[in-house]
CSV table of C-alpha atoms and ligand atoms in Angstrom, one decimal:
chain,number,residue,atom,x,y,z
Q,18,UNK,CA,18.1,9.0,-3.1
Q,19,UNK,CA,16.2,11.5,-4.8
Q,20,UNK,CA,12.4,12.3,-4.1
Q,21,UNK,CA,9.9,10.8,-6.8
Q,22,UNK,CA,7.7,12.5,-8.5
Q,23,UNK,CA,5.2,12.1,-11.2
Q,24,UNK,CA,8.1,12.8,-14.1
Q,25,UNK,CA,10.3,10.3,-12.4
Q,26,UNK,CA,7.5,7.7,-13.0
Q,27,UNK,CA,7.2,9.3,-16.7
Q,28,UNK,CA,10.6,8.5,-17.0
Q,29,UNK,CA,11.0,5.2,-15.4
Q,30,UNK,CA,8.1,4.4,-18.6
Q,31,UNK,CA,10.5,5.9,-20.8
Q,32,UNK,CA,13.2,4.2,-19.8
Q,33,UNK,CA,12.3,0.8,-19.5
Q,34,UNK,CA,13.0,1.2,-15.7
Q,35,UNK,CA,11.1,-1.2,-13.7
Q,36,UNK,CA,8.3,0.4,-11.0
Q,37,UNK,CA,8.6,-1.1,-7.4
Q,38,UNK,CA,5.2,-0.2,-5.8
Q,39,UNK,CA,3.8,-2.1,-2.1
Q,40,UNK,CA,1.6,-1.0,-0.4
Q,41,UNK,CA,1.7,0.8,3.7
Q,42,UNK,CA,-0.1,1.6,5.8
Q,43,UNK,CA,1.4,3.1,9.0
Q,44,UNK,CA,4.5,5.3,9.2
Q,45,UNK,CA,6.5,2.2,10.7
Q,46,UNK,CA,6.4,0.4,7.7
Q,47,UNK,CA,6.5,3.1,5.5
Q,48,UNK,CA,10.0,4.4,7.0
Q,49,UNK,CA,11.5,0.5,6.3
Q,50,UNK,CA,9.9,1.0,2.4
Q,51,UNK,CA,11.2,4.4,1.9
Q,52,UNK,CA,14.7,3.3,3.4
Q,53,UNK,CA,15.0,0.2,1.2
Q,54,UNK,CA,14.1,2.0,-2.1
Q,55,UNK,CA,10.6,1.3,-3.1
Q,56,UNK,CA,9.8,3.7,-5.6
Q,57,UNK,CA,5.9,4.4,-4.4
Q,58,UNK,CA,3.7,3.7,-1.9
Q,59,UNK,CA,0.0,3.1,-2.4
Q,60,UNK,CA,-2.4,3.4,0.8
Q,61,UNK,CA,-4.8,1.2,-0.8
Q,62,UNK,CA,-8.3,0.5,0.9
Q,63,UNK,CA,-6.6,-3.1,1.2
Q,64,UNK,CA,-6.1,-1.4,4.2
Q,65,UNK,CA,-9.8,-2.4,5.7
Q,66,UNK,CA,-8.9,-6.0,5.1
Q,67,UNK,CA,-5.1,-6.0,6.3
Q,68,UNK,CA,-5.7,-3.7,9.4
Q,69,UNK,CA,-9.1,-3.5,10.2
Q,70,UNK,CA,-9.8,-7.9,9.0
Q,71,UNK,CA,-12.0,-6.9,6.8
Q,72,UNK,CA,-13.7,-9.2,4.4
Q,73,UNK,CA,-13.5,-7.1,1.4
Q,74,UNK,CA,-12.5,-3.4,1.1
Q,75,UNK,CA,-15.9,-1.8,0.9
Q,76,UNK,CA,-16.4,-0.4,4.5
Q,77,UNK,CA,-13.2,1.8,4.5
Q,78,UNK,CA,-13.7,5.4,4.8
Q,79,UNK,CA,-12.2,8.2,2.8
Q,80,UNK,CA,-11.4,9.5,6.8
Q,81,UNK,CA,-9.6,6.5,7.4
Q,82,UNK,CA,-7.8,6.2,4.3
Q,83,UNK,CA,-6.5,10.1,5.0
Q,84,UNK,CA,-5.3,9.2,8.3
Q,85,UNK,CA,-3.0,6.1,6.9
Q,86,UNK,CA,-1.6,8.2,4.0
Q,87,UNK,CA,-0.5,11.1,6.6
Q,88,UNK,CA,1.1,8.6,8.5
Q,89,UNK,CA,2.5,7.2,5.8
Q,90,UNK,CA,3.6,10.7,4.9
Q,91,UNK,CA,5.5,11.0,8.0
Q,92,UNK,CA,7.4,7.6,7.7
Q,93,UNK,CA,8.3,8.2,4.1
Q,94,UNK,CA,9.0,11.5,2.9
Q,95,UNK,CA,10.8,10.5,-0.8
Q,96,UNK,CA,8.7,7.4,-2.6
Q,97,UNK,CA,5.5,9.0,-4.5
Q,98,UNK,CA,2.7,8.3,-2.5
Q,99,UNK,CA,-0.9,7.7,-4.1
Q,100,UNK,CA,-3.9,7.5,-1.8
Q,101,UNK,CA,-6.8,5.4,-2.7
Q,102,UNK,CA,-10.4,6.6,-3.1
Q,103,UNK,CA,-12.7,4.4,-1.2
Q,104,UNK,CA,-15.9,2.6,-2.3
Q,105,UNK,CA,-18.8,5.5,-3.2
Q,106,UNK,CA,-16.5,7.9,-2.4
Q,107,UNK,CA,-16.3,9.0,-6.2
Q,108,UNK,CA,-19.0,7.3,-8.3
Q,109,UNK,CA,-22.1,9.1,-7.3
Q,110,UNK,CA,-21.3,12.5,-8.9
Q,111,UNK,CA,-18.1,14.0,-10.6
Q,112,UNK,CA,-18.1,16.7,-8.1
Q,113,UNK,CA,-17.8,14.7,-5.2
Q,114,UNK,CA,-15.2,13.2,-7.0
Q,115,UNK,CA,-13.1,15.9,-6.9
Q,116,UNK,CA,-13.6,16.9,-3.7
Q,117,UNK,CA,-12.5,13.7,-1.9
Q,118,UNK,CA,-9.9,13.9,-4.1
Q,119,UNK,CA,-8.6,17.0,-2.9
Q,120,UNK,CA,-9.9,15.8,0.6
Q,121,UNK,CA,-7.0,13.0,0.6
Q,122,UNK,CA,-4.7,15.3,-1.0
Q,123,UNK,CA,-5.3,17.9,2.3
Q,124,UNK,CA,-5.3,15.9,4.3
Q,125,UNK,CA,-3.8,12.6,3.7
Q,126,UNK,CA,-0.5,14.2,1.7
Q,127,UNK,CA,-0.8,12.1,-0.8
Q,128,UNK,CA,0.4,12.9,-4.4
Q,129,UNK,CA,-1.8,11.2,-6.4
Q,130,UNK,CA,-5.2,9.4,-6.1
Q,131,UNK,CA,-6.3,5.8,-7.4
Q,132,UNK,CA,-9.9,5.2,-8.5
Q,133,UNK,CA,-11.4,1.9,-10.1
Q,134,UNK,CA,-12.6,2.1,-13.4
Q,135,UNK,CA,-11.8,3.2,-16.8
Q,136,UNK,CA,-14.6,4.4,-19.4
Q,137,UNK,CA,-17.2,4.0,-16.2
Q,138,UNK,CA,-15.6,7.2,-14.3
Q,139,UNK,CA,-13.7,8.7,-17.3
Q,140,UNK,CA,-15.2,11.7,-16.1
Q,141,UNK,CA,-14.4,11.8,-12.8
Q,142,UNK,CA,-10.9,11.1,-14.0
Q,143,UNK,CA,-10.9,14.7,-16.2
Q,144,UNK,CA,-12.5,16.3,-13.4
Q,145,UNK,CA,-9.6,15.2,-11.1
Q,146,UNK,CA,-7.6,15.7,-13.2
Q,147,UNK,CA,-8.5,19.2,-14.0
Q,148,UNK,CA,-8.2,20.2,-10.8
Q,149,UNK,CA,-4.3,19.1,-10.9
Q,150,UNK,CA,-4.8,15.9,-8.8
Q,151,UNK,CA,-2.3,13.7,-10.4
Q,152,UNK,CA,-4.6,10.4,-11.3
Q,153,UNK,CA,-3.5,6.3,-10.8
Q,154,UNK,CA,-7.0,4.0,-12.5
Q,155,UNK,CA,-7.2,0.9,-11.9
Q,156,UNK,CA,-9.0,-1.5,-14.2
Q,157,UNK,CA,-8.9,-5.8,-14.9
Q,158,UNK,CA,-10.1,-7.3,-11.5
Q,159,UNK,CA,-11.5,-4.4,-9.2
Q,160,UNK,CA,-12.1,-5.5,-5.5
Q,161,UNK,CA,-14.5,-3.1,-4.7
Q,162,UNK,CA,-16.9,-4.5,-7.8
Q,163,UNK,CA,-16.3,-7.5,-6.2
Q,164,UNK,CA,-20.2,-8.7,-5.7
Q,165,UNK,CA,-20.5,-7.5,-9.7
Q,166,UNK,CA,-18.0,-9.6,-10.5
Q,167,UNK,CA,-19.1,-12.9,-8.5
Q,168,UNK,CA,-16.2,-13.0,-5.7
Q,169,UNK,CA,-12.4,-11.6,-6.8
Q,170,UNK,CA,-11.8,-13.5,-9.8
Q,171,UNK,CA,-9.4,-13.4,-12.8
Q,172,UNK,CA,-11.0,-10.5,-15.3
Q,173,UNK,CA,-10.4,-10.5,-19.4
Q,174,UNK,CA,-9.7,-13.9,-19.8
Q,175,UNK,CA,-12.1,-14.0,-23.0
Q,176,UNK,CA,-11.9,-12.0,-26.1
Q,177,UNK,CA,-14.5,-9.8,-25.3
Q,178,UNK,CA,-13.3,-8.8,-21.4
Q,179,UNK,CA,-10.3,-8.8,-22.8
Q,180,UNK,CA,-11.2,-6.0,-25.7
Q,181,UNK,CA,-13.1,-4.5,-22.4
Q,182,UNK,CA,-10.1,-4.3,-20.0
Q,183,UNK,CA,-8.1,-2.7,-22.9
Q,184,UNK,CA,-10.7,-0.2,-24.2
Q,185,UNK,CA,-11.1,0.9,-20.1
Q,186,UNK,CA,-7.2,1.0,-19.7
Q,187,UNK,CA,-7.2,3.0,-22.8
Q,188,UNK,CA,-10.2,5.5,-21.7
Q,189,UNK,CA,-8.8,6.4,-18.6
Q,190,UNK,CA,-5.4,7.5,-20.0
Q,191,UNK,CA,-7.9,9.3,-22.9
Q,192,UNK,CA,-9.3,11.4,-19.9
Q,193,UNK,CA,-5.9,12.1,-18.1
Q,194,UNK,CA,-4.9,9.3,-16.3
Q,195,UNK,CA,-1.1,9.1,-15.7
Q,196,UNK,CA,-1.2,5.3,-14.4
Q,197,UNK,CA,-3.2,2.2,-14.7
Q,198,UNK,CA,-2.8,-0.4,-12.1
Q,199,UNK,CA,-3.5,-3.8,-13.8
Q,200,UNK,CA,-4.8,-6.6,-11.5
Q,201,UNK,CA,-5.6,-9.8,-12.4
Q,202,UNK,CA,-5.9,-10.2,-16.0
Q,203,UNK,CA,-3.7,-12.2,-17.9
Q,204,UNK,CA,0.0,-11.7,-18.3
Q,205,UNK,CA,-0.5,-11.1,-22.4
Q,206,UNK,CA,-3.4,-8.9,-22.3
Q,207,UNK,CA,-1.6,-7.1,-19.7
Q,208,UNK,CA,1.7,-7.0,-21.5
Q,209,UNK,CA,-0.7,-5.9,-24.9
Q,210,UNK,CA,-1.8,-2.8,-22.5
Q,211,UNK,CA,1.2,-1.9,-21.4
Q,212,UNK,CA,3.0,-1.6,-25.2
Q,213,UNK,CA,-0.1,0.4,-26.3
Q,214,UNK,CA,-0.3,2.8,-23.4
Q,215,UNK,CA,1.9,5.8,-23.0
Q,216,UNK,CA,2.0,6.1,-19.8
Q,217,UNK,CA,3.5,3.2,-16.9
Q,218,UNK,CA,1.4,0.3,-16.0
Q,219,UNK,CA,1.9,-1.4,-12.6
Q,220,UNK,CA,0.9,-4.8,-12.3
Q,221,UNK,CA,-1.0,-6.8,-9.7
Q,222,UNK,CA,-1.4,-10.1,-10.2
Q,223,UNK,CA,-1.2,-9.3,-14.4
Q,224,UNK,CA,2.8,-10.8,-15.7
Q,225,UNK,CA,6.0,-9.5,-15.5
Q,226,UNK,CA,5.0,-7.6,-18.8
Q,227,UNK,CA,3.9,-4.6,-17.1
Q,228,UNK,CA,5.9,-1.1,-16.6
Q,229,UNK,CA,5.6,-2.2,-13.0
Q,230,UNK,CA,4.5,-4.2,-10.1
Q,231,UNK,CA,2.6,-3.6,-6.7
Q,232,UNK,CA,2.0,-5.9,-3.6
Q,233,UNK,CA,0.0,-5.5,-0.5
Q,234,UNK,CA,3.2,-5.4,2.0
Q,235,UNK,CA,1.6,-7.8,4.6
Q,236,UNK,CA,1.7,-10.6,1.3
Q,237,UNK,CA,4.5,-10.4,0.3
Q,238,UNK,CA,6.3,-10.2,3.8
Q,239,UNK,CA,4.4,-14.1,4.7
Q,240,UNK,CA,2.3,-12.4,7.8
Q,241,UNK,CA,-0.7,-14.5,6.8
Q,242,UNK,CA,-0.2,-18.4,6.1
Q,243,UNK,CA,-3.5,-18.9,5.4
Q,244,UNK,CA,-3.8,-16.2,2.3
Q,245,UNK,CA,-0.9,-17.5,-0.4
Q,246,UNK,CA,-2.8,-16.7,-3.6
Q,247,UNK,CA,-1.3,-17.4,-7.1
Q,248,UNK,CA,0.3,-14.0,-8.2
Q,249,UNK,CA,1.9,-13.2,-4.4
Q,250,UNK,CA,5.5,-14.5,-3.9
Q,251,UNK,CA,6.1,-14.0,-0.1
Q,252,UNK,CA,9.6,-12.8,0.2
Q,253,UNK,CA,10.1,-13.3,4.3
Q,254,UNK,CA,8.5,-15.8,6.1
Q,255,UNK,CA,7.2,-13.0,8.2
Q,256,UNK,CA,4.1,-14.7,9.9
Q,257,UNK,CA,7.2,-17.4,11.2
Q,258,UNK,CA,9.2,-14.9,12.2
Q,259,UNK,CA,6.9,-12.5,13.9
Q,260,UNK,CA,5.6,-15.1,16.3
Q,261,UNK,CA,8.9,-17.1,17.0
Q,262,UNK,CA,9.5,-13.2,18.2
Q,263,UNK,CA,6.3,-13.1,20.1
Q,264,UNK,CA,7.0,-16.5,21.7
Q,265,UNK,CA,10.2,-15.8,22.6
Q,266,UNK,CA,9.0,-12.1,24.3
Q,267,UNK,CA,6.4,-14.5,26.3
Q,268,UNK,CA,8.3,-16.8,27.6
Q,269,UNK,CA,11.0,-14.2,29.0
Q,270,UNK,CA,8.4,-12.9,30.6
Q,271,UNK,CA,7.1,-15.8,32.2
Q,272,UNK,CA,10.7,-16.9,33.9
Q,273,UNK,CA,11.2,-13.2,34.9
Q,274,UNK,CA,14.4,-13.2,32.0
Q,275,UNK,CA,13.0,-10.1,31.2
Q,276,UNK,CA,13.7,-6.9,31.5
Q,277,UNK,CA,17.0,-8.0,33.3
Q,278,UNK,CA,19.2,-5.5,34.8
Q,279,UNK,CA,20.3,-3.2,32.2
Q,280,UNK,CA,16.7,-3.3,30.6
Q,281,UNK,CA,15.7,-1.6,34.3
Q,282,UNK,CA,15.7,1.7,35.6
Q,283,UNK,CA,17.6,2.3,39.0
Q,284,UNK,CA,17.0,5.3,41.5
Q,285,UNK,CA,20.1,7.1,42.5
Q,286,UNK,CA,21.3,6.0,45.5
Q,287,UNK,CA,20.6,2.4,44.1
Q,288,UNK,CA,22.3,2.9,40.7
Q,289,UNK,CA,25.6,4.6,43.2
Q,290,UNK,CA,25.6,1.6,45.7
Q,291,UNK,CA,25.7,-0.6,42.5
Q,292,UNK,CA,28.5,1.3,41.0
Q,293,UNK,CA,30.7,0.9,44.7
Q,294,UNK,CA,29.8,-3.1,43.7
Q,295,UNK,CA,27.6,-2.7,47.4
Q,296,UNK,CA,30.8,-1.2,49.3
Q,297,UNK,CA,29.0,1.5,51.0
Q,298,UNK,CA,32.0,3.1,52.7
Q,299,UNK,CA,33.6,4.2,49.3
Q,300,UNK,CA,30.3,7.0,48.9
Q,301,UNK,CA,31.6,8.4,51.5
E,4,KIV,O1,-5.6,-1.7,-2.5
E,4,KIV,C1,-4.7,-1.9,-2.5
E,4,KIV,O2,-4.3,-2.6,-1.9
E,4,KIV,C2,-4.8,-1.8,-3.9
E,4,KIV,C3,-4.1,-2.7,-4.9
E,4,KIV,C4,-4.0,-4.2,-4.6
E,4,KIV,C5,-3.5,-2.2,-6.5
E,4,KIV,O3,-5.7,-1.7,-4.9
């Protein structure tokens, strides 16, 4: 399979070929994602919740994203790699935004950065793009604004709110974004935005009318039975699978059936004795 680039993604939009994207945070998971033929990996700030067990994404730092991104790059050289810009690493000033985006490319080895917002951050998108860094915008339900939204709530349900999301997506693309993530919006609005924009849209909780889809890896793997929102499909019961394996391991340890002979090392003399079936006269 060929390396996925920004050109591949633009061609996918032109040929209406759906783009697959998942989040990943470590090299082991990333290797599986790459082998599975997924087009793009997002090292999302969702790592705060998935890896760190935090209640939202606000505590995640630039260094943490860079660390996980570098790990993912080692495991997955083929998919297009996007690094999330954490909360308050781009909102305060354009200069800071450019510097921090550059950090994620240099230290994280990402190929693009993602930031939340449209119109409000269009100066940042222009400046980062002008620095030669591809930008993905993220509009609709923007998790870094969880307190401003009063929780993780579907956005753009009513006409005026839908228009705001639509204009945000347009503003982001006019500023230079090469891709737009549409999160938590009605499918009709997502389809309208996708038809309007010349760049690919990637949906999460935004229906099938987007140019591609993204899911958080632990959600699609069914790792958390207590988190099953409407927009997630669990493609495997990863929780049951992994818990079952851990239980088997604990049982095997408990009954001393693990490790067995073939899973253990022996000293050379003992190995030789075993090889001759305990008949020491055959050794001399
Ligand atoms: O951080 C993340 O994982 C994201 C996706 C949900 C789009 O932003």
